Tab-separated table of C-alpha atoms in Angstrom:
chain	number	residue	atom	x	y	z
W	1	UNK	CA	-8.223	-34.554	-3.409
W	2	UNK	CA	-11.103	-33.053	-4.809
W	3	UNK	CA	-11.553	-30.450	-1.699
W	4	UNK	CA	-7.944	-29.704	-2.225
W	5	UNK	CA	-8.300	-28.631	-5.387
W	6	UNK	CA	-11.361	-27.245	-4.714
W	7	UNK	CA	-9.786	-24.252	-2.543
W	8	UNK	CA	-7.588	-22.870	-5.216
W	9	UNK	CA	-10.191	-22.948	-7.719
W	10	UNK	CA	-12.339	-20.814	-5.381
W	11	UNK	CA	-9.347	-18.337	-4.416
W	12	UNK	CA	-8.253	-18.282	-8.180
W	13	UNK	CA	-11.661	-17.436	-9.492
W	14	UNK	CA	-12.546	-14.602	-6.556
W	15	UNK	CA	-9.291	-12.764	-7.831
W	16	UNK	CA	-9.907	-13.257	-11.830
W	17	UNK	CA	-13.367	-11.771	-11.124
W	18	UNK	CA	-12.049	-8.676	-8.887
W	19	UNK	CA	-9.093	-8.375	-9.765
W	20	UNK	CA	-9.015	-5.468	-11.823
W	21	UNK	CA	-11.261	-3.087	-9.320
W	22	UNK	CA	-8.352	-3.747	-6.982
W	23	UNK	CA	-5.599	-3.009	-9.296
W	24	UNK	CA	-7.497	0.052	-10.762
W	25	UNK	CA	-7.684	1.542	-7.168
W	26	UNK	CA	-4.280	0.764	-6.261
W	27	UNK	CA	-3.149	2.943	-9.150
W	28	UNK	CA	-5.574	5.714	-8.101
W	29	UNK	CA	-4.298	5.376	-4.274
W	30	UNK	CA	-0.342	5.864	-5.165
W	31	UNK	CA	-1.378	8.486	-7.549
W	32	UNK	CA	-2.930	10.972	-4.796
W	33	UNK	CA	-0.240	9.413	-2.115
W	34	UNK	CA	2.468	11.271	-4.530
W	35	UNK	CA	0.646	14.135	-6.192
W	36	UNK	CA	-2.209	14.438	-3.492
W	37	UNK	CA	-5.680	14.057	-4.200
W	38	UNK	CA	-6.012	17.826	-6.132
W	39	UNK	CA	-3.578	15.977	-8.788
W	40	UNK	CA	-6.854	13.493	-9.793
W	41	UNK	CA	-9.125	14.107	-12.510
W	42	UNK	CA	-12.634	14.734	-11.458
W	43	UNK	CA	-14.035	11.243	-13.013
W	44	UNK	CA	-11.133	9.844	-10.914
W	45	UNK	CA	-12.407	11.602	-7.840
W	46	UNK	CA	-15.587	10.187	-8.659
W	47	UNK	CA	-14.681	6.780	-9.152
W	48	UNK	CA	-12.240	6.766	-5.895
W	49	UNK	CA	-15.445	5.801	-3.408
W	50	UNK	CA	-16.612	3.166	-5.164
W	51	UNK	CA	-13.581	1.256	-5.663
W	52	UNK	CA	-13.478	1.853	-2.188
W	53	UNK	CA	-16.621	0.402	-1.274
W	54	UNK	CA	-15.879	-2.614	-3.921
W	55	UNK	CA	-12.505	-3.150	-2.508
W	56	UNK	CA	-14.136	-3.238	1.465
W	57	UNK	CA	-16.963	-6.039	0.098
W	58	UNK	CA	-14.334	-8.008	-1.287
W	59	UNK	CA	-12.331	-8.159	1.776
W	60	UNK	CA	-15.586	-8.948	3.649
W	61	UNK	CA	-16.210	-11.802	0.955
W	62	UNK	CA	-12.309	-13.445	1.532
W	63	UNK	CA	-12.711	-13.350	5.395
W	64	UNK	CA	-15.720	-15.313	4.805
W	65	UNK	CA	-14.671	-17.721	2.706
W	66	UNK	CA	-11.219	-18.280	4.242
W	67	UNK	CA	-8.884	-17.250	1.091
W	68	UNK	CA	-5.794	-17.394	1.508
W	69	UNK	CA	-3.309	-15.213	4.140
W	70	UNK	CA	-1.785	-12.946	1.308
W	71	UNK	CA	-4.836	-12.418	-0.333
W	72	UNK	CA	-6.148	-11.126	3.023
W	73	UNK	CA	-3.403	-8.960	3.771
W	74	UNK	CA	-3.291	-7.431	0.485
W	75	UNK	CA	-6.931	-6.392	0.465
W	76	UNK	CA	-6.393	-5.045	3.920
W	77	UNK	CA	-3.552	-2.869	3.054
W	78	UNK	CA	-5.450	-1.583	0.198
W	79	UNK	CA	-8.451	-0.749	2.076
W	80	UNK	CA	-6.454	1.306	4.799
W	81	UNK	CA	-4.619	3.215	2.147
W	82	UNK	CA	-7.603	4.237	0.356
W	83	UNK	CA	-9.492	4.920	3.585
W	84	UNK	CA	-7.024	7.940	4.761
W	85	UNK	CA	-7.604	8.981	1.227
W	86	UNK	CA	-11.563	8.840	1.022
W	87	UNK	CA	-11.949	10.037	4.579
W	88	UNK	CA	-8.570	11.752	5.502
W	89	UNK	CA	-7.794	15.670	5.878
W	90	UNK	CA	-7.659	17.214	2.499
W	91	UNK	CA	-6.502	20.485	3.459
W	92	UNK	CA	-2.541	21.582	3.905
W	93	UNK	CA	-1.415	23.124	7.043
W	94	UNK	CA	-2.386	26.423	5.517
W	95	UNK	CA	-5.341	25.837	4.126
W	96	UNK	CA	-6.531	24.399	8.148
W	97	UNK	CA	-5.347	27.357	9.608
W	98	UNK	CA	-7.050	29.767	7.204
W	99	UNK	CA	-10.588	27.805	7.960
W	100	UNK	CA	-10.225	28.365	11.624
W	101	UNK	CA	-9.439	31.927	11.097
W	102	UNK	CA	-11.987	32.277	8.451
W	103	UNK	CA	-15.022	29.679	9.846
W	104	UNK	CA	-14.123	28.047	12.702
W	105	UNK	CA	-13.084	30.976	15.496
W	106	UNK	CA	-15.777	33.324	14.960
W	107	UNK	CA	-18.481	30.573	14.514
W	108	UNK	CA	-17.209	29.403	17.732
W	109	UNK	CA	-17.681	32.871	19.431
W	110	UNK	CA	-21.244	33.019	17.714
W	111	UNK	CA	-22.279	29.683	19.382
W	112	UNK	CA	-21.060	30.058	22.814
W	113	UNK	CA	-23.035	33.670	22.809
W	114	UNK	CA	-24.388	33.342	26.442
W	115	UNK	CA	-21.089	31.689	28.498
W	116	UNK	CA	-19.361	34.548	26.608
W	117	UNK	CA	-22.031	37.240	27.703
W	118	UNK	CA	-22.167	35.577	31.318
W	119	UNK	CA	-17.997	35.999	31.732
W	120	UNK	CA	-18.311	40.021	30.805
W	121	UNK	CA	-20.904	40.628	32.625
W	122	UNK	CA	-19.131	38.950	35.804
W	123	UNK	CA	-16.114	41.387	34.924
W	124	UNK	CA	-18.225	44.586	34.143
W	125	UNK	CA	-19.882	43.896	37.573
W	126	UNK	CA	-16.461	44.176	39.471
W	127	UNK	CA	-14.869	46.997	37.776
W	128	UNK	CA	-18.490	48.548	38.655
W	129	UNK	CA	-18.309	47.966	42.462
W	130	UNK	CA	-14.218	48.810	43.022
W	131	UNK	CA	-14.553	51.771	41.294
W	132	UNK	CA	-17.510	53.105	43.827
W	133	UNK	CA	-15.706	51.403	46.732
W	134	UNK	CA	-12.308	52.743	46.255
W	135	UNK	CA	-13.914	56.393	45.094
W	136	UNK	CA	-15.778	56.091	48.772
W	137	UNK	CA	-12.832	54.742	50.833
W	138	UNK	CA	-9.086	54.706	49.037
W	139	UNK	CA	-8.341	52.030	51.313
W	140	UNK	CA	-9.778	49.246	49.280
W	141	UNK	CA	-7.610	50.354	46.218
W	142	UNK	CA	-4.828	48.488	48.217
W	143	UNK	CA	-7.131	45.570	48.535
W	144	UNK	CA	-7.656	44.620	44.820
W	145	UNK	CA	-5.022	45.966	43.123
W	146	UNK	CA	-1.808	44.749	45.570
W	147	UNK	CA	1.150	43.867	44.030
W	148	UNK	CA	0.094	44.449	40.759
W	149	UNK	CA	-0.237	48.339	41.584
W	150	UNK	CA	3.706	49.060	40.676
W	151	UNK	CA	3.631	51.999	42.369
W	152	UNK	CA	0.367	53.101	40.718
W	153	UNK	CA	-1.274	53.685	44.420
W	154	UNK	CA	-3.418	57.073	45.892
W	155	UNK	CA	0.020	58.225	47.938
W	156	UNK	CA	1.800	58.695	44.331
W	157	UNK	CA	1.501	61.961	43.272
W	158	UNK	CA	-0.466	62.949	39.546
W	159	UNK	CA	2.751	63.683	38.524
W	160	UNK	CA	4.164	60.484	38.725
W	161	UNK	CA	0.620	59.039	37.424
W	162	UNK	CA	0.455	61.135	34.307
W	163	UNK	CA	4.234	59.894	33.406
W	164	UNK	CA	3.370	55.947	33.241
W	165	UNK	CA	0.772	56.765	30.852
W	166	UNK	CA	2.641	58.485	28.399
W	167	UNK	CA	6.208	57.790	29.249
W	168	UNK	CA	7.854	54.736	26.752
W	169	UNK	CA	8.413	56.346	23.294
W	170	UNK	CA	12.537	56.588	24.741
W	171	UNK	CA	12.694	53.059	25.267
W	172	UNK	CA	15.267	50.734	23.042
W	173	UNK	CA	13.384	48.274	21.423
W	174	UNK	CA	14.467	45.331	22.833
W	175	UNK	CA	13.298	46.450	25.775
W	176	UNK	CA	9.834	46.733	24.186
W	177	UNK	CA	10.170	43.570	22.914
W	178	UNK	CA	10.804	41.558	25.997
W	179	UNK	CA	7.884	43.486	28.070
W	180	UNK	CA	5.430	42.429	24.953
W	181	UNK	CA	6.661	39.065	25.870
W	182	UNK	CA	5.847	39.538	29.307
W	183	UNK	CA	2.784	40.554	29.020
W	184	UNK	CA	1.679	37.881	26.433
W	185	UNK	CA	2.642	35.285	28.902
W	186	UNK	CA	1.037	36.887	31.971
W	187	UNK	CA	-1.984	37.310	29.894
W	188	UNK	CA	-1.994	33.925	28.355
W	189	UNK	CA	-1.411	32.719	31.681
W	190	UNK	CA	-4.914	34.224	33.527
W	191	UNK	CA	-6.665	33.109	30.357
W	192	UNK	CA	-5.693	29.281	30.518
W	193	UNK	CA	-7.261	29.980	34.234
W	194	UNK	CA	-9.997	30.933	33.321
W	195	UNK	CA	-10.828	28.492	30.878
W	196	UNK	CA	-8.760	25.348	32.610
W	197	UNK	CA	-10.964	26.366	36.273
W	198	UNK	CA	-14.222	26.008	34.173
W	199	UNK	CA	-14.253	22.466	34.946
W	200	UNK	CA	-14.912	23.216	38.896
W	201	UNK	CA	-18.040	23.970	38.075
W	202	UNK	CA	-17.523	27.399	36.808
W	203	UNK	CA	-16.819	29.151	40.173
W	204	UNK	CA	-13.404	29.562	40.002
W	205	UNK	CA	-13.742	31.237	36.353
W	206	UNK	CA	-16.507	33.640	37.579
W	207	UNK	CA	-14.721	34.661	40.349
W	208	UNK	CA	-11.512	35.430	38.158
W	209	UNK	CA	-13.837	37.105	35.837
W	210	UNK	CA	-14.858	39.253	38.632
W	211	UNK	CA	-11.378	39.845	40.156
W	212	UNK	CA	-9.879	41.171	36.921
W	213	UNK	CA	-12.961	43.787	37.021
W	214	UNK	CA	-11.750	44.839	40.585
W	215	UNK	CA	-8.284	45.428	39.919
W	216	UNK	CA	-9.317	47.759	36.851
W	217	UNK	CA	-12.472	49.584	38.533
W	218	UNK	CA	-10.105	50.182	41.223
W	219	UNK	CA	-7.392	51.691	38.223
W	220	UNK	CA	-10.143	53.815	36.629
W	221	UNK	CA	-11.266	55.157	39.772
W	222	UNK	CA	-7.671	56.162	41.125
W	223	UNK	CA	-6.855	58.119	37.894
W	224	UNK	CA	-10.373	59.534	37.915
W	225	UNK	CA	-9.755	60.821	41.396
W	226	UNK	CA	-6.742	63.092	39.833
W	227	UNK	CA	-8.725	63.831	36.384
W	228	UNK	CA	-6.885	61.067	34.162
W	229	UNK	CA	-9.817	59.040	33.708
W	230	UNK	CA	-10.216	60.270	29.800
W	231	UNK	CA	-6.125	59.530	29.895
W	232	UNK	CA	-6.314	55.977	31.476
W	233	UNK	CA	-8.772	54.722	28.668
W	234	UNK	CA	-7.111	55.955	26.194
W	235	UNK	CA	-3.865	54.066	27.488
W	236	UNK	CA	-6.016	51.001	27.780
W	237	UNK	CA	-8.020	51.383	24.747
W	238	UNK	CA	-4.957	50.516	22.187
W	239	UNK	CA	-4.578	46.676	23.687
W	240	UNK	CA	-7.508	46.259	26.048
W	241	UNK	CA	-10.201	46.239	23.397
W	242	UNK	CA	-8.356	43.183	22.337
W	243	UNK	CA	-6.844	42.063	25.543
W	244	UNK	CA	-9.980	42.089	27.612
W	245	UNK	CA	-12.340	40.482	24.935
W	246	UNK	CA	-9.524	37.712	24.713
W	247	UNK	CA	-9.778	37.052	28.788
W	248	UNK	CA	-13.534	37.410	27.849
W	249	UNK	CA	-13.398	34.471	25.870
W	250	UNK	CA	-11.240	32.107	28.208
W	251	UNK	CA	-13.891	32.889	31.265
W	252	UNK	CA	-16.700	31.963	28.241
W	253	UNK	CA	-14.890	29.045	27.027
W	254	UNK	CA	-14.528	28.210	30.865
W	255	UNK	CA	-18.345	28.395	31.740
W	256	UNK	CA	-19.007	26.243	28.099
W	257	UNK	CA	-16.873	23.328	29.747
W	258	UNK	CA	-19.139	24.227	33.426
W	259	UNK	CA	-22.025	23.740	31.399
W	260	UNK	CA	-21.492	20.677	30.019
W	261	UNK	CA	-20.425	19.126	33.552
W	262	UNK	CA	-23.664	20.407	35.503
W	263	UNK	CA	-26.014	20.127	32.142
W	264	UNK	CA	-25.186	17.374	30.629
W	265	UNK	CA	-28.601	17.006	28.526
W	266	UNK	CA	-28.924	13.354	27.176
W	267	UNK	CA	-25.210	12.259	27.243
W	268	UNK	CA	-22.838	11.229	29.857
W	269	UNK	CA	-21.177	14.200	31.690
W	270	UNK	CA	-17.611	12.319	29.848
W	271	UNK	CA	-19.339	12.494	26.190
W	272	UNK	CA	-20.591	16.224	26.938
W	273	UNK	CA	-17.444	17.295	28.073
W	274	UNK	CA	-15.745	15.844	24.837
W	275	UNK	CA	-18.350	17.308	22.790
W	276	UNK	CA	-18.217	21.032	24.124
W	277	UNK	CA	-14.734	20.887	25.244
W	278	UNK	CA	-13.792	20.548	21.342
W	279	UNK	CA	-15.935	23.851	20.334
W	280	UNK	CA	-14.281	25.410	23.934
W	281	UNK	CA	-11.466	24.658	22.454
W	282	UNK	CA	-11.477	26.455	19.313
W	283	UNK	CA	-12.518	29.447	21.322
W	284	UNK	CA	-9.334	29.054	22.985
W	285	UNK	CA	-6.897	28.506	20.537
W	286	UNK	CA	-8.447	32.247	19.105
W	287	UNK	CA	-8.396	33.874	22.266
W	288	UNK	CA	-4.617	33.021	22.632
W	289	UNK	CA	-4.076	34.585	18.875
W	290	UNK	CA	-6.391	37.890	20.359
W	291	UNK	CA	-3.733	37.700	23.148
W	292	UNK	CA	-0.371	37.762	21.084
W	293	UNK	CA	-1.866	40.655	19.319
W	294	UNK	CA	-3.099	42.280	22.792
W	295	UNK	CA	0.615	41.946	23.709
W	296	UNK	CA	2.796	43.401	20.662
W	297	UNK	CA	0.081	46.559	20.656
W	298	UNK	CA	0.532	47.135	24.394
W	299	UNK	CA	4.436	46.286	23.748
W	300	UNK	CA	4.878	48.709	21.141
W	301	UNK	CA	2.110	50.144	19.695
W	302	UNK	CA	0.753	51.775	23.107
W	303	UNK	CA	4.908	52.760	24.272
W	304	UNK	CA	5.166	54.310	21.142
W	305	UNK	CA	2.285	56.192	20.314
W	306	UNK	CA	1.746	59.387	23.231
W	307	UNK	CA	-0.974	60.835	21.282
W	308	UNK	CA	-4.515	60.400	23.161
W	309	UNK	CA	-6.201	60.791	20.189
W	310	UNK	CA	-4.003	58.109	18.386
W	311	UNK	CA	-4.379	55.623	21.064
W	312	UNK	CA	-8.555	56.018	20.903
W	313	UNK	CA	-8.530	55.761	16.830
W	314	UNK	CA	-6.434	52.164	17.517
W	315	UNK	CA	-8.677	50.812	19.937
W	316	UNK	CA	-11.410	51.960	18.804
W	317	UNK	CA	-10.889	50.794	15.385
W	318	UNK	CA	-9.365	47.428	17.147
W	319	UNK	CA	-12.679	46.815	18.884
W	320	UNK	CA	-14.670	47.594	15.909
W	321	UNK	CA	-12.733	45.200	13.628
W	322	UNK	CA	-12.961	42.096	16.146
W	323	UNK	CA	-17.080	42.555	16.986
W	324	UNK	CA	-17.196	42.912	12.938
W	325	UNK	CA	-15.224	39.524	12.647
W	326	UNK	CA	-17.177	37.959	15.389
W	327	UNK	CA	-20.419	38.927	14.243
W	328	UNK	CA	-19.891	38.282	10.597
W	329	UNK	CA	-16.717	36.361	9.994
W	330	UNK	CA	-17.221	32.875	7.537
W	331	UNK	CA	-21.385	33.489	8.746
W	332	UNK	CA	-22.520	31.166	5.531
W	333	UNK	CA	-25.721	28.499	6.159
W	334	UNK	CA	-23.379	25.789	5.552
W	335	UNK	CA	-20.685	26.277	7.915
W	336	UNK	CA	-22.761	27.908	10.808
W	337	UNK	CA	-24.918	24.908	10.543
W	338	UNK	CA	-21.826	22.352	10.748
W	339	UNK	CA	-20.402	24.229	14.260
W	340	UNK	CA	-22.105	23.416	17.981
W	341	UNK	CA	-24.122	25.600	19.287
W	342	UNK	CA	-23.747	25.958	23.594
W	343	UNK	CA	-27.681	25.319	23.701
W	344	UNK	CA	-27.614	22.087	21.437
């Protein structure tokens, strides 16, 4: 009899006693559910944690002492509630996507510095060598740029040449509108490859890397053979400054996953590839935004604007804007110090 009533007692005098902490954070916790935590009052900010932490002990202390079931489950509930509200997102849908743009793309650029450096050079080095191999033998234009020549080859006359780079200002818009979303797919396409392939070991994104550079050394040096060199840049300068640093970034993200397969450091090649694939994958998700912007300027912007010296003021000023961003973009001590670094 006496244990019997000894149970109660306990349970009754471990709820008088903590009762009110509970209550007073269950009020807090369906406040910020409804209004959101901005709706609080700074002391009630404050005082949020440790309610939190109170609440936790107390549900430590009734699993120890065996209180009652709905005591338990109570306390439980509670605790998850306010968890998701101490250590949830606080930021809308907005507010995340203005971070990344802000902080978290170009601090992801800034950190994987040396895959990114790696995949351009790869590039620069085949647009190098097809442009002195096809200016020595013709031939071997056929040979990297196949299919994707569109009758763009050295038997089409200058003529012909000199019309795809300016021709396009006549076209209806919706037809400008579905090639943009061509090319935004075709481009998104190569840069998945390039990043996806990283985790062979990096060889299959070098080697795309160095392909794309073939097929446009082997452009340059075509139109350079018939003195539209100065013509074909300017054509390519309105969406390749963006386009190409995009593809840029896929072959870096790529060799960041390669990296963290073959140099694992101190973790398991699993918790490496978790940890760098995250800050890949930022690099990603911004190299994909570069690319829907490469493909509405080379849609319409590059169709629609014949003037050389137009189409050099856009990409230059397109290329100056995104090594700004890059270089600069949300650089504080703070956040800079909060993103991975490739040589952690």
């Amino acid at each position: 009899m006496t244990a019997a009533l000894k149970s109660p007692l306990k349970s009754y005098e471990f709820r008088r006693e903590r009762e009110k902490t509970w209550h007073e954070l269950e009020a807090l916790v369906s406040r910020a559910e409804k209004r959101g935590l901005k709706a609080l009052p700074a002391d009630d900010l404050l005082r949020l944690p440790t309610l939190y932490r109170a609440t936790l002990s107390s549900l430590s202390v009734a699993r120890s002492i065996s209180l009652d079931q709905n005591v338990l489950t109570y306390l439980e509930s509670l605790s998850a509630r306010a968890y998701f509200q101490v250590y949830g997102a606080r930021s809308s849908l907005f507010e995340g996507i203005a971070h990344f743009l802000k902080h978290g793309f170009p601090a992801a650029v800034r950190a994987a510095l040396w895959p990114n450096l790696i995949a351009a050079l790869w590039m620069t080095l085949g647009t190098v060598i097809a442009f002195f191999l096809v200016q020595a033998n013709a031939d071997w234009y056929y040979t990297f740029a196949g299919d994707m020549a569109q009758g763009r080859t050295p038997a089409a006359s200058t003529e012909f040449l000199r019309a795809g780079l300016y021709d396009g200002r006549d076209d209806p818009l919706e037809s400008l509108y579905l090639f943009a979303t061509f090319l935004f797919s075709h481009n998104a396409t190569i840069g998945m490859f390039a990043f996806a392939l990283g985790i062979a070991l990096g060889i299959p994104t070098v080697l795309l890397m160095f392909y794309n550079g073939l097929l446009l050394g082997a452009m340059l040096s075509l139109y350079a053979s018939r003195g539209l060199a100065w013509d074909l840049v300017g054509w390519l300068s309105v969406h390749g400054t963006t386009e190409l640093l995009a593809i840029v970034l896929c072959g870096g993200g790529g060799l960041v996953l390669a990296r963290a397969i073959v140099f694992p450091d101190r973790e398991t090649r699993l918790e490496s590839l978790a940890r760098r694939g995250r800050a890949a994958g930022t690099l990603i998700m911004g190299a994909v935004l570069m690319l829907f912007v490469a493909g509405l300027l080379e849609g319409f912007a590059r169709q629609l604007l014949t003037d050389i010296t137009g189409r050099y003021l856009i990409g230059g000023l397109m290329l100056a804007f995104w090594l700004t961003y890059f270089a600069l973009g949300g650089r504080d001590r703070r956040h800079d110090r909060s993103e991975p670094h490739d040589d952690d």
